[in-house]
Amino acid sequence: MCIKAVIFDLDGVIVSTDDFHYQAWKQMSDEEGIPFDRETNQRLRGVSRMASLEIILEKSSRSYSDTEKAELAARKNQFYKEKLANLTTCDVLPGVKNLLAGLKRQGVKIAVGSSSKNTPYILERIEMQDYFDAVADGNQISHSKPDPEVFLLAAKLLGIPPQNCAVVEDAYAGIEAAKAGGMFAVGVGFAQTCPQADLAAPDLDHVELKSIVNLKR
Ligand code: B16
Ligand code: MG
């Protein structure tokens, strides 16, 4: 079997925190009078907090110093964390638990590979902090998706070569990162239309266990 590990993106794959990100950025942008809409929000999927802020500031009528940018990002994160406080186990997306359990039964390692610095808090909220064999997140990396760093770190923590890993992602930047790391890529949600994906589905409820573990070059 070629696939020995599956690395899951968090936001938009395990749990739907993507709309919380949108609402929190929108709240911050409205306060600053910066135009921000759902179309621009799609460009923020999978990318780091500061890179997201730079995309939002493209539409700003004034420039911000580095100190001001840090304050804007902190303010957005505060709004975001207030929303995360309401997350429960019911917010785990359809098909997640089933697929994870199936992979475990087959001896396939499972990991999280997320750009989010809030990963430990989110996993705690959905009571999955002890569920994965490894967690790689935004706190441990210096290059965010589409750079493969977070996925390569997850593979390293698992002790599995990248060519034996599949990544499940909802962001084009994440699919790009998986391919740049020499891994298979499964596109779900927004990324199901990504041409680079090796497999695609609307959500994990529609991903068959055997279609992932049988991925081949
Ligand atoms: P934070 P993922 C990503 O999570 C989100 O998709 C992206 O919108 C967000 O900017 C990024 O995490 C950083 O999140 O502000 O919590 O550190 O999709 O890689 O799990
Ligand atoms: Mg995501």
PDB file of C-alpha atoms and ligand atoms in Angstrom:
ATOM      1  CA  MET A   1       0.000   0.000   0.000  1.00  0.00           C
ATOM      2  CA  CYS A   2       1.408   3.344  -1.037  1.00  0.00           C
ATOM      3  CA  ILE A   3      -0.522   5.481   1.462  1.00  0.00           C
ATOM      4  CA  LYS A   4       0.815   5.107   4.997  1.00  0.00           C
ATOM      5  CA  ALA A   5      -0.424   8.420   6.409  1.00  0.00           C
ATOM      6  CA  VAL A   6      -3.175  10.946   5.786  1.00  0.00           C
ATOM      7  CA  ILE A   7      -2.664  14.556   6.845  1.00  0.00           C
ATOM      8  CA  PHE A   8      -5.820  16.577   7.397  1.00  0.00           C
ATOM      9  CA  ASP A   9      -6.149  20.309   7.091  1.00  0.00           C
ATOM     10  CA  LEU A  10      -8.224  21.620  10.014  1.00  0.00           C
ATOM     11  CA  ASP A  11     -10.270  24.678   9.066  1.00  0.00           C
ATOM     12  CA  GLY A  12     -12.746  23.691   6.326  1.00  0.00           C
ATOM     13  CA  VAL A  13     -11.934  19.951   6.483  1.00  0.00           C
ATOM     14  CA  ILE A  14     -12.293  18.733  10.086  1.00  0.00           C
ATOM     15  CA  VAL A  15     -14.380  21.641  11.314  1.00  0.00           C
ATOM     16  CA  SER A  16     -16.072  24.544   9.587  1.00  0.00           C
ATOM     17  CA  THR A  17     -14.320  27.497  11.221  1.00  0.00           C
ATOM     18  CA  ASP A  18     -13.913  29.189   7.827  1.00  0.00           C
ATOM     19  CA  ASP A  19     -17.041  31.309   8.250  1.00  0.00           C
ATOM     20  CA  PHE A  20     -15.835  32.455  11.698  1.00  0.00           C
ATOM     21  CA  HIS A  21     -12.644  33.696  10.014  1.00  0.00           C
ATOM     22  CA  TYR A  22     -14.765  35.614   7.506  1.00  0.00           C
ATOM     23  CA  GLN A  23     -16.974  37.179  10.188  1.00  0.00           C
ATOM     24  CA  ALA A  24     -13.975  38.184  12.330  1.00  0.00           C
ATOM     25  CA  TRP A  25     -12.067  39.760   9.406  1.00  0.00           C
ATOM     26  CA  LYS A  26     -15.296  41.500   8.336  1.00  0.00           C
ATOM     27  CA  GLN A  27     -15.779  42.947  11.831  1.00  0.00           C
ATOM     28  CA  MET A  28     -12.206  44.301  11.869  1.00  0.00           C
ATOM     29  CA  SER A  29     -12.449  45.630   8.280  1.00  0.00           C
ATOM     30  CA  ASP A  30     -15.769  47.372   8.974  1.00  0.00           C
ATOM     31  CA  GLU A  31     -14.268  49.099  12.019  1.00  0.00           C
ATOM     32  CA  GLU A  32     -11.366  50.309   9.858  1.00  0.00           C
ATOM     33  CA  GLY A  33     -13.573  51.242   6.882  1.00  0.00           C
ATOM     34  CA  ILE A  34     -11.779  48.770   4.590  1.00  0.00           C
ATOM     35  CA  PRO A  35     -13.964  47.106   1.909  1.00  0.00           C
ATOM     36  CA  PHE A  36     -14.010  43.321   2.431  1.00  0.00           C
ATOM     37  CA  ASP A  37     -16.346  40.744   0.907  1.00  0.00           C
ATOM     38  CA  ARG A  38     -16.746  36.982   0.530  1.00  0.00           C
ATOM     39  CA  GLU A  39     -14.943  37.002  -2.820  1.00  0.00           C
ATOM     40  CA  THR A  40     -11.790  38.425  -1.232  1.00  0.00           C
ATOM     41  CA  ASN A  41     -12.315  35.991   1.660  1.00  0.00           C
ATOM     42  CA  GLN A  42     -11.837  33.020  -0.687  1.00  0.00           C
ATOM     43  CA  ARG A  43      -8.242  34.171  -1.220  1.00  0.00           C
ATOM     44  CA  LEU A  44      -7.592  33.818   2.537  1.00  0.00           C
ATOM     45  CA  ARG A  45      -8.267  30.074   2.710  1.00  0.00           C
ATOM     46  CA  GLY A  46      -5.281  28.213   4.116  1.00  0.00           C
ATOM     47  CA  VAL A  47      -2.972  31.250   4.185  1.00  0.00           C
ATOM     48  CA  SER A  48      -1.497  32.632   7.424  1.00  0.00           C
ATOM     49  CA  ARG A  49      -3.031  35.384   9.539  1.00  0.00           C
ATOM     50  CA  MET A  50      -0.520  38.055   8.480  1.00  0.00           C
ATOM     51  CA  ALA A  51      -0.664  37.041   4.798  1.00  0.00           C
ATOM     52  CA  SER A  52      -4.474  37.255   5.043  1.00  0.00           C
ATOM     53  CA  LEU A  53      -4.213  40.748   6.499  1.00  0.00           C
ATOM     54  CA  GLU A  54      -1.938  41.873   3.627  1.00  0.00           C
ATOM     55  CA  ILE A  55      -4.588  40.683   1.122  1.00  0.00           C
ATOM     56  CA  ILE A  56      -7.309  42.641   2.981  1.00  0.00           C
ATOM     57  CA  LEU A  57      -5.130  45.771   3.137  1.00  0.00           C
ATOM     58  CA  GLU A  58      -4.798  45.800  -0.680  1.00  0.00           C
ATOM     59  CA  LYS A  59      -8.190  47.590  -0.635  1.00  0.00           C
ATOM     60  CA  SER A  60      -7.300  50.029   2.144  1.00  0.00           C
ATOM     61  CA  SER A  61      -7.110  53.728   1.284  1.00  0.00           C
ATOM     62  CA  ARG A  62      -4.212  54.260   3.682  1.00  0.00           C
ATOM     63  CA  SER A  63      -1.056  52.402   4.620  1.00  0.00           C
ATOM     64  CA  TYR A  64      -0.469  50.811   8.034  1.00  0.00           C
ATOM     65  CA  SER A  65       2.785  50.524   9.989  1.00  0.00           C
ATOM     66  CA  ASP A  66       4.006  47.115  11.164  1.00  0.00           C
ATOM     67  CA  THR A  67       2.837  47.924  14.716  1.00  0.00           C
ATOM     68  CA  GLU A  68      -0.627  48.882  13.428  1.00  0.00           C
ATOM     69  CA  LYS A  69      -0.775  45.689  11.331  1.00  0.00           C
ATOM     70  CA  ALA A  70       0.061  43.598  14.403  1.00  0.00           C
ATOM     71  CA  GLU A  71      -2.776  45.340  16.273  1.00  0.00           C
ATOM     72  CA  LEU A  72      -5.268  44.703  13.434  1.00  0.00           C
ATOM     73  CA  ALA A  73      -4.316  41.014  13.324  1.00  0.00           C
ATOM     74  CA  ALA A  74      -4.598  40.720  17.120  1.00  0.00           C
ATOM     75  CA  ARG A  75      -7.994  42.426  17.066  1.00  0.00           C
ATOM     76  CA  LYS A  76      -9.268  40.039  14.384  1.00  0.00           C
ATOM     77  CA  ASN A  77      -7.922  37.083  16.360  1.00  0.00           C
ATOM     78  CA  GLN A  78      -9.762  38.297  19.446  1.00  0.00           C
ATOM     79  CA  PHE A  79     -13.050  38.410  17.489  1.00  0.00           C
ATOM     80  CA  TYR A  80     -12.255  34.980  16.023  1.00  0.00           C
ATOM     81  CA  LYS A  81     -11.524  33.409  19.409  1.00  0.00           C
ATOM     82  CA  GLU A  82     -14.793  34.739  20.829  1.00  0.00           C
ATOM     83  CA  LYS A  83     -16.555  32.778  18.072  1.00  0.00           C
ATOM     84  CA  LEU A  84     -14.399  29.665  18.617  1.00  0.00           C
ATOM     85  CA  ALA A  85     -15.536  29.595  22.243  1.00  0.00           C
ATOM     86  CA  ASN A  86     -18.938  28.395  20.942  1.00  0.00           C
ATOM     87  CA  LEU A  87     -17.476  25.429  19.015  1.00  0.00           C
ATOM     88  CA  THR A  88     -18.572  21.982  20.221  1.00  0.00           C
ATOM     89  CA  THR A  89     -18.138  18.359  19.160  1.00  0.00           C
ATOM     90  CA  CYS A  90     -21.285  18.831  17.017  1.00  0.00           C
ATOM     91  CA  ASP A  91     -19.292  21.112  14.711  1.00  0.00           C
ATOM     92  CA  VAL A  92     -17.054  18.311  13.446  1.00  0.00           C
ATOM     93  CA  LEU A  93     -17.921  18.027   9.738  1.00  0.00           C
ATOM     94  CA  PRO A  94     -19.877  15.085   8.261  1.00  0.00           C
ATOM     95  CA  GLY A  95     -17.859  11.943   7.535  1.00  0.00           C
ATOM     96  CA  VAL A  96     -14.760  13.028   9.505  1.00  0.00           C
ATOM     97  CA  LYS A  97     -15.025  10.643  12.446  1.00  0.00           C
ATOM     98  CA  ASN A  98     -15.948   7.716  10.182  1.00  0.00           C
ATOM     99  CA  LEU A  99     -13.028   8.208   7.821  1.00  0.00           C
ATOM    100  CA  LEU A 100     -10.531   8.758  10.645  1.00  0.00           C
ATOM    101  CA  ALA A 101     -11.706   5.608  12.430  1.00  0.00           C
ATOM    102  CA  GLY A 102     -11.446   3.605   9.177  1.00  0.00           C
ATOM    103  CA  LEU A 103      -7.903   4.818   8.554  1.00  0.00           C
ATOM    104  CA  LYS A 104      -6.900   3.938  12.114  1.00  0.00           C
ATOM    105  CA  ARG A 105      -8.345   0.433  11.684  1.00  0.00           C
ATOM    106  CA  GLN A 106      -6.227  -0.061   8.561  1.00  0.00           C
ATOM    107  CA  GLY A 107      -3.065   1.050  10.381  1.00  0.00           C
ATOM    108  CA  VAL A 108      -2.805   4.311   8.417  1.00  0.00           C
ATOM    109  CA  LYS A 109      -1.351   7.146  10.527  1.00  0.00           C
ATOM    110  CA  ILE A 110      -3.366  10.350  10.801  1.00  0.00           C
ATOM    111  CA  ALA A 111      -2.176  13.911  11.409  1.00  0.00           C
ATOM    112  CA  VAL A 112      -3.329  17.503  11.349  1.00  0.00           C
ATOM    113  CA  GLY A 113      -1.536  19.996   9.075  1.00  0.00           C
ATOM    114  CA  SER A 114      -2.979  23.449   9.627  1.00  0.00           C
ATOM    115  CA  SER A 115      -1.789  27.035   9.116  1.00  0.00           C
ATOM    116  CA  SER A 116      -3.756  28.077  12.175  1.00  0.00           C
ATOM    117  CA  LYS A 117      -2.062  29.139  15.400  1.00  0.00           C
ATOM    118  CA  ASN A 118      -5.404  28.394  17.084  1.00  0.00           C
ATOM    119  CA  THR A 119      -5.144  24.676  16.221  1.00  0.00           C
ATOM    120  CA  PRO A 120      -4.577  23.467  19.836  1.00  0.00           C
ATOM    121  CA  TYR A 121      -7.571  25.502  21.055  1.00  0.00           C
ATOM    122  CA  ILE A 122      -9.842  24.282  18.223  1.00  0.00           C
ATOM    123  CA  LEU A 123      -8.870  20.619  18.782  1.00  0.00           C
ATOM    124  CA  GLU A 124      -9.597  21.074  22.478  1.00  0.00           C
ATOM    125  CA  ARG A 125     -13.022  22.635  21.760  1.00  0.00           C
ATOM    126  CA  ILE A 126     -14.028  19.679  19.533  1.00  0.00           C
ATOM    127  CA  GLU A 127     -12.430  17.205  21.974  1.00  0.00           C
ATOM    128  CA  MET A 128     -10.004  15.797  19.425  1.00  0.00           C
ATOM    129  CA  GLN A 129      -6.730  16.918  21.035  1.00  0.00           C
ATOM    130  CA  ASP A 130      -5.620  13.315  21.645  1.00  0.00           C
ATOM    131  CA  TYR A 131      -7.065  11.818  18.480  1.00  0.00           C
ATOM    132  CA  PHE A 132      -4.197  12.297  15.998  1.00  0.00           C
ATOM    133  CA  ASP A 133      -0.779  10.638  15.789  1.00  0.00           C
ATOM    134  CA  ALA A 134       0.769  14.078  15.126  1.00  0.00           C
ATOM    135  CA  VAL A 135      -0.239  17.736  14.921  1.00  0.00           C
ATOM    136  CA  ALA A 136       1.655  20.302  12.850  1.00  0.00           C
ATOM    137  CA  ASP A 137       0.307  23.855  12.925  1.00  0.00           C
ATOM    138  CA  GLY A 138       0.951  27.545  12.421  1.00  0.00           C
ATOM    139  CA  ASN A 139       2.857  27.798  15.710  1.00  0.00           C
ATOM    140  CA  GLN A 140       5.635  25.516  14.465  1.00  0.00           C
ATOM    141  CA  ILE A 141       6.332  26.826  10.968  1.00  0.00           C
ATOM    142  CA  SER A 142       7.760  29.920   9.316  1.00  0.00           C
ATOM    143  CA  HIS A 143       6.290  29.464   5.812  1.00  0.00           C
ATOM    144  CA  SER A 144       2.547  29.137   5.360  1.00  0.00           C
ATOM    145  CA  LYS A 145       0.708  27.245   2.589  1.00  0.00           C
ATOM    146  CA  PRO A 146       1.260  27.125  -0.429  1.00  0.00           C
ATOM    147  CA  ASP A 147       4.705  26.345   1.022  1.00  0.00           C
ATOM    148  CA  PRO A 148       4.780  22.625   1.955  1.00  0.00           C
ATOM    149  CA  GLU A 149       6.484  23.227   5.351  1.00  0.00           C
ATOM    150  CA  VAL A 150       3.506  22.336   7.574  1.00  0.00           C
ATOM    151  CA  PHE A 151       2.815  19.070   5.708  1.00  0.00           C
ATOM    152  CA  LEU A 152       6.494  18.080   5.600  1.00  0.00           C
ATOM    153  CA  LEU A 153       6.646  18.694   9.354  1.00  0.00           C
ATOM    154  CA  ALA A 154       3.559  16.495   9.900  1.00  0.00           C
ATOM    155  CA  ALA A 155       5.149  13.705   7.810  1.00  0.00           C
ATOM    156  CA  LYS A 156       8.395  14.046   9.757  1.00  0.00           C
ATOM    157  CA  LEU A 157       6.575  13.864  13.100  1.00  0.00           C
ATOM    158  CA  LEU A 158       4.832  10.696  11.888  1.00  0.00           C
ATOM    159  CA  GLY A 159       8.071   9.232  10.525  1.00  0.00           C
ATOM    160  CA  ILE A 160       6.462   8.595   7.106  1.00  0.00           C
ATOM    161  CA  PRO A 161       8.117   9.653   3.796  1.00  0.00           C
ATOM    162  CA  PRO A 162       6.167  12.400   1.951  1.00  0.00           C
ATOM    163  CA  GLN A 163       5.574  10.142  -1.074  1.00  0.00           C
ATOM    164  CA  ASN A 164       3.538   7.832   1.182  1.00  0.00           C
ATOM    165  CA  CYS A 165       1.322  10.647   2.489  1.00  0.00           C
ATOM    166  CA  ALA A 166      -1.995  12.018   1.266  1.00  0.00           C
ATOM    167  CA  VAL A 167      -3.225  15.477   2.290  1.00  0.00           C
ATOM    168  CA  VAL A 168      -6.909  16.403   2.572  1.00  0.00           C
ATOM    169  CA  GLU A 169      -7.487  20.108   1.905  1.00  0.00           C
ATOM    170  CA  ASP A 170     -10.239  22.654   1.247  1.00  0.00           C
ATOM    171  CA  ALA A 171      -7.892  25.373  -0.059  1.00  0.00           C
ATOM    172  CA  TYR A 172      -6.149  25.709  -3.414  1.00  0.00           C
ATOM    173  CA  ALA A 173      -3.086  26.936  -1.457  1.00  0.00           C
ATOM    174  CA  GLY A 174      -3.175  23.690   0.541  1.00  0.00           C
ATOM    175  CA  ILE A 175      -3.425  21.458  -2.549  1.00  0.00           C
ATOM    176  CA  GLU A 176      -0.486  23.367  -4.040  1.00  0.00           C
ATOM    177  CA  ALA A 177       1.450  22.854  -0.777  1.00  0.00           C
ATOM    178  CA  ALA A 178       0.742  19.099  -0.766  1.00  0.00           C
ATOM    179  CA  LYS A 179       1.932  18.696  -4.354  1.00  0.00           C
ATOM    180  CA  ALA A 180       5.015  20.855  -3.689  1.00  0.00           C
ATOM    181  CA  GLY A 181       5.814  18.471  -0.818  1.00  0.00           C
ATOM    182  CA  GLY A 182       5.571  15.433  -3.116  1.00  0.00           C
ATOM    183  CA  MET A 183       2.339  14.163  -1.520  1.00  0.00           C
ATOM    184  CA  PHE A 184      -1.031  13.080  -2.897  1.00  0.00           C
ATOM    185  CA  ALA A 185      -3.763  15.704  -2.610  1.00  0.00           C
ATOM    186  CA  VAL A 186      -7.457  15.212  -1.916  1.00  0.00           C
ATOM    187  CA  GLY A 187      -9.581  18.317  -2.566  1.00  0.00           C
ATOM    188  CA  VAL A 188     -12.801  18.760  -0.597  1.00  0.00           C
ATOM    189  CA  GLY A 189     -15.260  21.655  -0.310  1.00  0.00           C
ATOM    190  CA  PHE A 190     -13.939  24.740  -2.071  1.00  0.00           C
ATOM    191  CA  ALA A 191     -10.891  22.786  -3.367  1.00  0.00           C
ATOM    192  CA  GLN A 192     -12.904  19.980  -4.980  1.00  0.00           C
ATOM    193  CA  THR A 193     -12.573  21.881  -8.278  1.00  0.00           C
ATOM    194  CA  CYS A 194      -8.786  22.241  -7.983  1.00  0.00           C
ATOM    195  CA  PRO A 195      -7.227  20.694 -11.110  1.00  0.00           C
ATOM    196  CA  GLN A 196      -4.103  19.621  -9.179  1.00  0.00           C
ATOM    197  CA  ALA A 197      -6.087  17.368  -6.804  1.00  0.00           C
ATOM    198  CA  ASP A 198      -5.593  13.580  -7.214  1.00  0.00           C
ATOM    199  CA  LEU A 199      -9.061  12.925  -5.767  1.00  0.00           C
ATOM    200  CA  ALA A 200     -12.020  15.254  -5.170  1.00  0.00           C
ATOM    201  CA  ALA A 201     -15.260  15.197  -3.188  1.00  0.00           C
ATOM    202  CA  PRO A 202     -17.769  17.679  -1.713  1.00  0.00           C
ATOM    203  CA  ASP A 203     -16.873  16.575   1.852  1.00  0.00           C
ATOM    204  CA  LEU A 204     -15.385  13.649   3.789  1.00  0.00           C
ATOM    205  CA  ASP A 205     -18.775  11.934   3.862  1.00  0.00           C
ATOM    206  CA  HIS A 206     -18.270  11.407   0.124  1.00  0.00           C
ATOM    207  CA  VAL A 207     -14.675  10.140   0.318  1.00  0.00           C
ATOM    208  CA  GLU A 208     -14.429   6.362   0.300  1.00  0.00           C
ATOM    209  CA  LEU A 209     -11.720   4.940   2.537  1.00  0.00           C
ATOM    210  CA  LYS A 210     -10.462   2.659  -0.224  1.00  0.00           C
ATOM    211  CA  SER A 211     -10.200   5.512  -2.731  1.00  0.00           C
ATOM    212  CA  ILE A 212      -7.688   7.262  -0.426  1.00  0.00           C
ATOM    213  CA  VAL A 213      -5.636   4.257   0.645  1.00  0.00           C
ATOM    214  CA  ASN A 214      -5.405   3.016  -2.950  1.00  0.00           C
ATOM    215  CA  LEU A 215      -4.048   6.286  -4.373  1.00  0.00           C
ATOM    216  CA  LYS A 216      -1.146   5.457  -6.685  1.00  0.00           C
ATOM    217  CA  ARG A 217       1.302   7.336  -8.914  1.00  0.00           C
TER     218      ARG A 217
HETATM  219  P1  B16 B   1      -5.052  31.688  12.618  1.00  0.00           P
HETATM  220  P2  B16 B   1      -6.185  25.747   7.864  1.00  0.00           P
HETATM  221  C1  B16 B   1      -6.033  28.397   8.157  1.00  0.00           C
HETATM  222  O1  B16 B   1      -6.386  27.133   8.690  1.00  0.00           O
HETATM  223  C2  B16 B   1      -7.263  29.111   7.645  1.00  0.00           C
HETATM  224  O2  B16 B   1      -7.793  28.424   6.525  1.00  0.00           O
HETATM  225  C3  B16 B   1      -6.903  30.531   7.235  1.00  0.00           C
HETATM  226  O3  B16 B   1      -8.071  31.214   6.814  1.00  0.00           O
HETATM  227  C4  B16 B   1      -6.266  31.243   8.417  1.00  0.00           C
HETATM  228  O4  B16 B   1      -5.854  32.551   8.042  1.00  0.00           O
HETATM  229  C5  B16 B   1      -5.059  30.457   8.894  1.00  0.00           C
HETATM  230  O5  B16 B   1      -5.451  29.139   9.250  1.00  0.00           O
HETATM  231  C6  B16 B   1      -4.398  31.088  10.107  1.00  0.00           C
HETATM  232  O6  B16 B   1      -5.289  30.991  11.185  1.00  0.00           O
HETATM  233  O7  B16 B   1      -5.325  33.136  12.474  1.00  0.00           O
HETATM  234  O8  B16 B   1      -6.025  30.959  13.515  1.00  0.00           O
HETATM  235  O9  B16 B   1      -3.603  31.410  12.993  1.00  0.00           O
HETATM  236  O10 B16 B   1      -7.166  25.785   6.755  1.00  0.00           O
HETATM  237  O11 B16 B   1      -4.736  25.698   7.397  1.00  0.00           O
HETATM  238  O12 B16 B   1      -6.491  24.693   8.905  1.00  0.00           O
HETATM  239 MG    MG B   2      -8.506  24.835   5.363  1.00  0.00          MG
END
